Coordinates of C-alpha atoms in Angstrom, one line a residue:
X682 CA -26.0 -8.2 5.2
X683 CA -28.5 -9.4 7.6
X684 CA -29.5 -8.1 11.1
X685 CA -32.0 -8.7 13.9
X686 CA -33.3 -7.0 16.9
X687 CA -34.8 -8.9 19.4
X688 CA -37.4 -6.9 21.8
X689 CA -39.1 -7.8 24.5
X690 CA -42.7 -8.7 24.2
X691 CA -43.6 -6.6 27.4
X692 CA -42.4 -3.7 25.6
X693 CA -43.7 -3.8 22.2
X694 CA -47.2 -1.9 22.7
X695 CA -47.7 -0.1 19.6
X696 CA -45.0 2.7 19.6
X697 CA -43.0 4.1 16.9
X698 CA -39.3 3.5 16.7
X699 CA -36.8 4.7 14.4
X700 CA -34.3 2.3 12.8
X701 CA -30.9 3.3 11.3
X702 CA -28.4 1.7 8.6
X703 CA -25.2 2.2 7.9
X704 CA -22.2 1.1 6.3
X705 CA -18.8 2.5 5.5
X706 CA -18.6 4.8 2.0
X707 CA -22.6 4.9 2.2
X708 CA -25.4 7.3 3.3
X709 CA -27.6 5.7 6.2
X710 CA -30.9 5.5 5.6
X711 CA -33.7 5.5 8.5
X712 CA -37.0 3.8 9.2
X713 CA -39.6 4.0 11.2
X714 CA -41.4 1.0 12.4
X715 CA -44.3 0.5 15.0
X716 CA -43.6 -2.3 17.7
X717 CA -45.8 -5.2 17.7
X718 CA -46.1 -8.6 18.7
X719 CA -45.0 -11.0 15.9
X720 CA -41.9 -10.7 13.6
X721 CA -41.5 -7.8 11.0
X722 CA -38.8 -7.6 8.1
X723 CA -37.4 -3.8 7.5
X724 CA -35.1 -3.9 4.4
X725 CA -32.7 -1.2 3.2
X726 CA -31.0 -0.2 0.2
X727 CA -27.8 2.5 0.9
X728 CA -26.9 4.8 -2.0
X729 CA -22.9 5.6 -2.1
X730 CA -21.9 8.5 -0.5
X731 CA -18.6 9.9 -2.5
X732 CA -17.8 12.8 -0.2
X733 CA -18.1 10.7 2.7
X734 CA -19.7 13.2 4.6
X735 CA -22.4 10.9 6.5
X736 CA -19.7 9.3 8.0
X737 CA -19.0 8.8 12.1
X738 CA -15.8 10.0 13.9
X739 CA -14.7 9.7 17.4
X740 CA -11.5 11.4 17.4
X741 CA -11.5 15.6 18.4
X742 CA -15.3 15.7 19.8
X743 CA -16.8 14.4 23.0
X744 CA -18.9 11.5 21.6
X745 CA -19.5 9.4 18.1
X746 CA -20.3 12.6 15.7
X747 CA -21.2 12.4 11.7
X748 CA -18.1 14.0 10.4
X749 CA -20.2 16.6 8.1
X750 CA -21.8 18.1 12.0
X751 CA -17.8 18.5 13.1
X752 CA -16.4 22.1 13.1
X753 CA -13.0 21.2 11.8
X754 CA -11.7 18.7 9.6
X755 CA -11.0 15.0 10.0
X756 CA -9.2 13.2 7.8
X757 CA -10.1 9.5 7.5
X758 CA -8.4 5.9 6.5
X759 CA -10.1 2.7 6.4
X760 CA -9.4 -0.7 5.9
X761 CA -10.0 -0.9 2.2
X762 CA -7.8 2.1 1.5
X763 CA -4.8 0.6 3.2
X764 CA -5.6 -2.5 1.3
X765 CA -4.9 -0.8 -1.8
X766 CA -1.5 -0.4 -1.0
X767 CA -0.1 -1.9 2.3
X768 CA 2.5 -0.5 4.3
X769 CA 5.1 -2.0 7.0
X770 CA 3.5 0.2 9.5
X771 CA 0.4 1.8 10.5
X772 CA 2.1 5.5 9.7
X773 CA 3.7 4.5 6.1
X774 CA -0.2 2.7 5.2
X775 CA -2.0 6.5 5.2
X776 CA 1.1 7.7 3.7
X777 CA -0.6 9.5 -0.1
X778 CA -4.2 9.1 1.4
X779 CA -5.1 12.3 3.8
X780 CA -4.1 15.7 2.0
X781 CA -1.9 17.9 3.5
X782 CA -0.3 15.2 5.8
X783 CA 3.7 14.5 4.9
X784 CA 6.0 11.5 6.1
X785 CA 9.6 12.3 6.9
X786 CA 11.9 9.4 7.6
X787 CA 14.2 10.5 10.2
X788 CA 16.4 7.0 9.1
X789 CA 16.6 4.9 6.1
X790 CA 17.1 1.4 8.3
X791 CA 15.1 -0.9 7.7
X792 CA 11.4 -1.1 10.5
X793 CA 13.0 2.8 11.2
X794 CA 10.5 5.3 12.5
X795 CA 9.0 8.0 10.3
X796 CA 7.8 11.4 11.7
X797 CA 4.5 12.7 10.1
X798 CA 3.9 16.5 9.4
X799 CA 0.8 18.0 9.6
X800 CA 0.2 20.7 6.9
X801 CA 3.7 21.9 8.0
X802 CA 6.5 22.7 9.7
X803 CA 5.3 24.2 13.8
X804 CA 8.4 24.8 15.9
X805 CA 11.9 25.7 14.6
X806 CA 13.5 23.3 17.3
X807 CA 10.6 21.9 18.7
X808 CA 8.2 18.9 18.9
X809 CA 6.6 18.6 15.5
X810 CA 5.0 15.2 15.8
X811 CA 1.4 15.1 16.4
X812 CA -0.6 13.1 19.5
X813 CA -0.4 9.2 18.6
X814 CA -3.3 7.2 20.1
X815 CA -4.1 3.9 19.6
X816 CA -7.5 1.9 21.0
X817 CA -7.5 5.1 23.3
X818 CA -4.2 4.7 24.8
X819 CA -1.8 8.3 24.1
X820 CA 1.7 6.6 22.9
X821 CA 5.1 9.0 23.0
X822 CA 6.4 5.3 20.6
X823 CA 5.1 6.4 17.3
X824 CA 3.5 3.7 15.5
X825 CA 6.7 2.1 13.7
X826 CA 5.4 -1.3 15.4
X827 CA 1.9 -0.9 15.0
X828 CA 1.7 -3.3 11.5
X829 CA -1.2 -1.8 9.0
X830 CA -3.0 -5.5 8.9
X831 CA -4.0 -4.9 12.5
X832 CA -6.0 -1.4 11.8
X833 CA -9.5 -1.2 10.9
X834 CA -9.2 2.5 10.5
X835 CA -6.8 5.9 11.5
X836 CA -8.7 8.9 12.1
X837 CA -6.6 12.0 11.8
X838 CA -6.8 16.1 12.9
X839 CA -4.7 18.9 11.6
X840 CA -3.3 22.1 13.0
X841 CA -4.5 23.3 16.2
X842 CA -8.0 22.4 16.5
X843 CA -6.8 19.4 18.4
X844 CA -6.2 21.2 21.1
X845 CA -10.2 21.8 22.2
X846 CA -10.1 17.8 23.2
X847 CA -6.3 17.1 23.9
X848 CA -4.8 20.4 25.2
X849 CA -1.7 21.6 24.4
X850 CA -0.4 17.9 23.6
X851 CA -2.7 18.0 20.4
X852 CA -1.5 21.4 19.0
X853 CA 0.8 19.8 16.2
X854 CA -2.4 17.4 15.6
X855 CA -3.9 14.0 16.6
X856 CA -3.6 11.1 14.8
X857 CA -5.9 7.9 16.7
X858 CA -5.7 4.5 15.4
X859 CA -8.4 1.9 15.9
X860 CA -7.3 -1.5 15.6
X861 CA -9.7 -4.3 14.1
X862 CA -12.5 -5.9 16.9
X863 CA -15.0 -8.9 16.4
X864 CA -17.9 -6.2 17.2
X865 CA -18.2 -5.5 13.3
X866 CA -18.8 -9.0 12.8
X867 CA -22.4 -11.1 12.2
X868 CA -23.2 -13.1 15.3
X869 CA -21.9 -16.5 15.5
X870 CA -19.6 -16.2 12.2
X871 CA -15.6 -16.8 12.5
X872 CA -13.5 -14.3 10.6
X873 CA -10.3 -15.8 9.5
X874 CA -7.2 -13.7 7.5
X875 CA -4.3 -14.7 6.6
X876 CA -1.5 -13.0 4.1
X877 CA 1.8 -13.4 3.2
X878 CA 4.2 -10.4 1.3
X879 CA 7.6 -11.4 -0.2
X880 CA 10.2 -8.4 -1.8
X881 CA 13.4 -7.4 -1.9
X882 CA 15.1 -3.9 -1.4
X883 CA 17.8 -2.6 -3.7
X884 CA 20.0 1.2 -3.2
X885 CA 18.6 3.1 -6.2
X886 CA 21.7 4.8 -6.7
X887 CA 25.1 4.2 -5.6
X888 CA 28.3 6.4 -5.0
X889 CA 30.8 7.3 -7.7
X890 CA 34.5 6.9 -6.5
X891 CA 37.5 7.9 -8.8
X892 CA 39.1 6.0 -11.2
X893 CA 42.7 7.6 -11.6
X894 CA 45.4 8.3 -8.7
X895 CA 48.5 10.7 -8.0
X896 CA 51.0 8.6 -7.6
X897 CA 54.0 7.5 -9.7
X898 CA 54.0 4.6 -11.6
X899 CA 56.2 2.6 -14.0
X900 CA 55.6 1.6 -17.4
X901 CA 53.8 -1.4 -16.7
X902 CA 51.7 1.0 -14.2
X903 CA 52.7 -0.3 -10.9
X904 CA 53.3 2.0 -8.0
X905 CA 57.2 3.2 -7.8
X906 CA 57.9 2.7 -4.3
X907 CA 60.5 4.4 -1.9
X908 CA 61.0 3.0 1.8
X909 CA 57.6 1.3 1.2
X910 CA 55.7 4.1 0.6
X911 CA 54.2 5.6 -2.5
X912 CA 55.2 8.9 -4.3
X913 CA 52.8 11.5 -5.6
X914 CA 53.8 13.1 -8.9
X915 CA 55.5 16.5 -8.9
X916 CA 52.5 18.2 -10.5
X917 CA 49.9 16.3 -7.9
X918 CA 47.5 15.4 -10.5
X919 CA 45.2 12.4 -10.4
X920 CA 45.5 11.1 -13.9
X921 CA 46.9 8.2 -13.2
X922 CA 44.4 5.2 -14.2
X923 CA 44.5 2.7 -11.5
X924 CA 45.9 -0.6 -12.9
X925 CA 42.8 -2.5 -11.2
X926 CA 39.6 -1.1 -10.0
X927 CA 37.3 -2.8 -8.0
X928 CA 33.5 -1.8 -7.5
X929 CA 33.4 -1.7 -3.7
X930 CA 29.8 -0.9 -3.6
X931 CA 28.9 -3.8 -4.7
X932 CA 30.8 -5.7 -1.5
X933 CA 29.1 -3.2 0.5
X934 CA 25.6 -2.8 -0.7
X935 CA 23.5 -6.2 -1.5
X936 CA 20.2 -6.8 -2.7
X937 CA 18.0 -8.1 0.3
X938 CA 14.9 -9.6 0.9
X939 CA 11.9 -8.5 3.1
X940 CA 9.1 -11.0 3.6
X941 CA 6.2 -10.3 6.1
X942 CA 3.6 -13.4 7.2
X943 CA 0.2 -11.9 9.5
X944 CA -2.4 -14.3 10.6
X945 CA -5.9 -13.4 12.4
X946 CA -8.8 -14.5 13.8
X947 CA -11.9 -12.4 14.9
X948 CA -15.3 -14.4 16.5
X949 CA -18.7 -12.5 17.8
X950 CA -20.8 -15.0 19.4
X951 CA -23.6 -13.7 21.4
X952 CA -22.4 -11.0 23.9
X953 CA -18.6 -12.1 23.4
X954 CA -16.4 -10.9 20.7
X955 CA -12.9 -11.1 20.1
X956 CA -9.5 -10.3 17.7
X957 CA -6.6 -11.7 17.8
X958 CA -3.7 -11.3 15.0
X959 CA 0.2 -12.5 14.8
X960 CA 2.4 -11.0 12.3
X961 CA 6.2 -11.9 11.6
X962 CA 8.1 -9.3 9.5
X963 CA 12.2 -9.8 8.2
X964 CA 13.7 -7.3 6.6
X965 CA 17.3 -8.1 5.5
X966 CA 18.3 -4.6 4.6
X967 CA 21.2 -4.1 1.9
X968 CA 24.3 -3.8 3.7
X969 CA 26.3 -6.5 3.9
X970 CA 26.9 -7.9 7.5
X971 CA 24.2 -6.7 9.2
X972 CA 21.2 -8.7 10.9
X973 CA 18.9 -6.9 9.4
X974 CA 15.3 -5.9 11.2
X975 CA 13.2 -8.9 12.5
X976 CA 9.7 -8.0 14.1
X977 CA 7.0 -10.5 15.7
X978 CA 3.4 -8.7 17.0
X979 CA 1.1 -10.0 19.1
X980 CA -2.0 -8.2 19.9
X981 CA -5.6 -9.6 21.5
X982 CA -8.8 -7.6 21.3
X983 CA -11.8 -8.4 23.6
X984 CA -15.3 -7.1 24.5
X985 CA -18.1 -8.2 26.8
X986 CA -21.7 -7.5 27.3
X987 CA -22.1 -8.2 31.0
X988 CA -25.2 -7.1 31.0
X989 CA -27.7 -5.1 29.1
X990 CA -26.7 -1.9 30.2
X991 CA -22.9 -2.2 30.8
X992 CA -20.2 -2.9 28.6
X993 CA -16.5 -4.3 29.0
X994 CA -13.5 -4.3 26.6
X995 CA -10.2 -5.1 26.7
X996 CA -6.9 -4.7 24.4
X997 CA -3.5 -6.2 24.4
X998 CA -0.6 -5.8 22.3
X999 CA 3.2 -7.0 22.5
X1000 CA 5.9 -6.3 19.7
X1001 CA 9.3 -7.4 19.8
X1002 CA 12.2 -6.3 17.6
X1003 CA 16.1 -6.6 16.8
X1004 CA 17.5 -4.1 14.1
X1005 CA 21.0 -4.8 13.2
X1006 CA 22.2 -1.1 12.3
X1007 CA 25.9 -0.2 11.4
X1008 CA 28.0 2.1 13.0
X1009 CA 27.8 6.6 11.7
X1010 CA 30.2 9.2 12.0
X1011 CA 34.0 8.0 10.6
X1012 CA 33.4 4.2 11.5
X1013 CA 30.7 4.1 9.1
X1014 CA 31.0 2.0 6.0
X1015 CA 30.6 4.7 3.5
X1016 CA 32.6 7.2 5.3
X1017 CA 35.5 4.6 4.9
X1018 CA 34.5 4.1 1.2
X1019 CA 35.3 7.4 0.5
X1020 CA 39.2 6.8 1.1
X1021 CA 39.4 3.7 0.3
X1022 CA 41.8 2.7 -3.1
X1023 CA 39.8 0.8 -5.8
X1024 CA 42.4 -1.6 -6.2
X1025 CA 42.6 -3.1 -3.2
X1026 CA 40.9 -6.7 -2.7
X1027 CA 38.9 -6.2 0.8
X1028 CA 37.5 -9.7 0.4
X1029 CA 40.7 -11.2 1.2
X1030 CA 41.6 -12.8 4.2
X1031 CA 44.0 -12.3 6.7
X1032 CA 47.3 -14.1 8.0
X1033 CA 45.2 -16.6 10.3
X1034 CA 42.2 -17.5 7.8
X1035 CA 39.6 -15.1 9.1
X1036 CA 37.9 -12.7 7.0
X1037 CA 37.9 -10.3 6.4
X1038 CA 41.7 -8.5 5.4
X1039 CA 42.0 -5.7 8.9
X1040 CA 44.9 -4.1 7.5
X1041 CA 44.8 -2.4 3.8
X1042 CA 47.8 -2.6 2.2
X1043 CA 49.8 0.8 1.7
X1044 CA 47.2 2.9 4.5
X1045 CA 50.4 5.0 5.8
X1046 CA 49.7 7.5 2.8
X1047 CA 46.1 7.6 3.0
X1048 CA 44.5 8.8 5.6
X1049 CA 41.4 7.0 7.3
X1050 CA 42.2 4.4 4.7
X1051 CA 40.2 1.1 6.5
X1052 CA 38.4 -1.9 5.1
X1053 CA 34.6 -1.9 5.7
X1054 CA 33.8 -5.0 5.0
X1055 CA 36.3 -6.1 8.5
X1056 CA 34.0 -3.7 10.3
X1057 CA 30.8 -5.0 8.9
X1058 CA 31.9 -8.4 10.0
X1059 CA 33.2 -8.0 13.4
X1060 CA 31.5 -5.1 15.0
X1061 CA 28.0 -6.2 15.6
X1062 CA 25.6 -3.2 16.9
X1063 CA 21.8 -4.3 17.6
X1064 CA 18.5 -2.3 18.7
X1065 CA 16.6 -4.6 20.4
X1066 CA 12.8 -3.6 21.5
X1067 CA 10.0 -4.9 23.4
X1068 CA 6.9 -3.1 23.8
X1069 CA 4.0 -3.8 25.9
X1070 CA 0.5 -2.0 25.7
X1071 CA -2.9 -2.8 27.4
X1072 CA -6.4 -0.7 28.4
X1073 CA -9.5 -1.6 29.3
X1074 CA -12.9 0.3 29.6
X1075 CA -16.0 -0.1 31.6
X1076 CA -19.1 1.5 29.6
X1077 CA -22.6 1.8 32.0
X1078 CA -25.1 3.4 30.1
X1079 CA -27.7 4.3 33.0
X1080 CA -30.4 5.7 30.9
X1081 CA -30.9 7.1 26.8
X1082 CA -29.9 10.2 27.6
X1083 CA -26.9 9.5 30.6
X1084 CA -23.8 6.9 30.1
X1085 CA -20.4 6.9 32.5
X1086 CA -17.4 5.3 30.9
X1087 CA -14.2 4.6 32.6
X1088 CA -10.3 4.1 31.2

């Protein structure tokens, strides 16, 4: 990389300064150099710094702090480690990368929020989730919308030592997000990304119903009826093979696909910089029926020099989502699964044409027996979301020694 440092020829007279490189996953190195008129070259060469230690960190301490001068430890994730493996949010991208930090999903629908454990369990009935804070903004949202293209970095605090910054709010933990800026960028150079993720999702297991039935049957094993109903045998004992069986999973639970499209553009020119980033996710889930989980971001990041000495910035961000979910308890599709006979053709239609069949054939003697896939079809239940975030911040530094910043 290349830099330069323009200073004013009124106040180059001879004295010694000290210049400092650095770049992430490598030890700075410092210089000093005496200001003169006329142009002088400083070049460096960084060594790799495994442990990381020479690193800076905002989050838990008043001002930007090497991480090996902190009094507790901060766990760190960067761009190039959520690279490695991407995640559909910001949460699921550190997921494997910070020790001692566990993800629990609290549902398995697809764009569903996870809730993150720090080194353990805190409160039997409590709050367990740690402070979420993103470009400086505290969030009660979690970060299920936040995508992980958008972050340049997550910067994250265990246990209680939180709490000397954040108070009692930070006593599960902090975990603060920094979404990607044009500051990091060379003067005058356009930054353009663009990726595109195509998958599909699949159960991993699937539910084992029975295969034999109670009731009485003739010879050519049909059911032995009496006043339209079905008898059980005397001794009660399923072993009765059911003359058809049908896999009802398999008209419940599809294979779907899951694509995810993310576009930015980041510019520094002069003392203007700027970020901004779209992403579209789909998810179509595997249930059958259900809309799936649809997700657009927007989000707009913006600093200005106004003058020397003070410093604006300003950040944006609007997600909207729909997640088509299905309904829980006993008018869930598995629930009615469980009762219903394998040899019964759900996929058929009913007297008028429409799909799918609402009545199963010989229910009286079964209790709770229902068809799913009429309930999948008709009963459409959607979580829609929008959610809107914004801060700004005024910087005046009045001196080397005194700065005032404002939220």
């Amino acid at each position: 990389g290349s830099f330069t440092i323009t200073v004013p020829a009124a106040a180059a007279r001879g004295q010694q300064a000290s210049v400092t490189a650095r770049f992430l996953g490598y030890k700075p190195m410092t210089k000093t150099i005496t200001l003169s008129a006329g142009t002088q070259e400083v070049n460096f060469s960084l060594v790799r710094d495994p442990f990381r230690l020479e690193e800076i960190v905002t989050t838990g301490v008043g001002e930007a702090t090497q991480l090996k001068k902190t009094t507790f430890t901060v766990g760190r994730v960067d761009e190039e480690q959520m690279k490695e493996v991407p995640g559909a949010s910001a949460l699921v991208a550190i997921q494997g990368k910070v020790a001692a930090v566990r993800l629990v999903p609290t549902s398995a629908q697809p764009g569903g929020e996870v809730s993150l454990r720090l080194r353990g369990a805190t409160s039997i009935g409590g709050r367990q989730d740690p402070l979420f804070i993103v470009d400086g903004v505290i969030t009660q949202f979690g970060l299920a919308d936040i995508a992980s293209d958008d972050v340049e970095r997550v910067e994250i605090i265990k246990g209680a030592a939180a709490s000397s910054l954040y108070g009692s709010n930070g006593a599960n933990g902090v975990v603060q997000v920094f979404t990607k800026r044009g500051s990091a960028l060379a003067d005058g150079s356009l930054r353009v990304s663009v990726s595109s993720e195509l998958g599909s999702n699949a159960m991993p297991n699937e539910m084992q119903f029975s295969h034999s039935h109670a009731w009485q049957v003739d010879g050519a094993g049909d059911y032995i009826l009496a006043g339209g109903q079905r008898q059980l045998e005397a001794d009660g004992i399923a072993d009765n093979p059911f003359k058809t069986y049908i896999n009802h999973w398999d008209e419940i639970v599809k294979t779907g696909l899951y694509a995810t499209q993310y576009v930015s553009v980041g510019q520094r020119r002069g003392p203007t910089n700027f970020n901004a980033s779209v992403q579209n996710t789909k998810n179509e889930g595997v249930i059958f029926g259900l809309g799936g989980y649809n997700r657009q971001n927007y989000r707009l990041n913006l600093d200005q020099r106004l003058r020397s000495d003070l410093d604006a910035s300003f950040s944006a961000f609007f997600g909207k989502s729909t997640n088509g979910r299905a309904a829980e308890g006993q008018g869930s599709p598995f629930y009615q699964l469980m009762f219903l006979q394998p040899d019964v053709d759900i996929t058929a239609l009913n007297d008028d044409g429409t799909p799918y069949r609402a009545t199963v054939p010989l229910s009286n003697d079964v209790a709770n027996d229902a068809n799913p896939l009429y309930e999948l079809y008709n009963r459409k239940i959607e979580n829609d979301r929008s959610r809107f975030s914004g801060a700004s911040r005024l910087r005046w530094r009045m001196n080397d020694w005194l700065s005032a910043e404002g939220n």
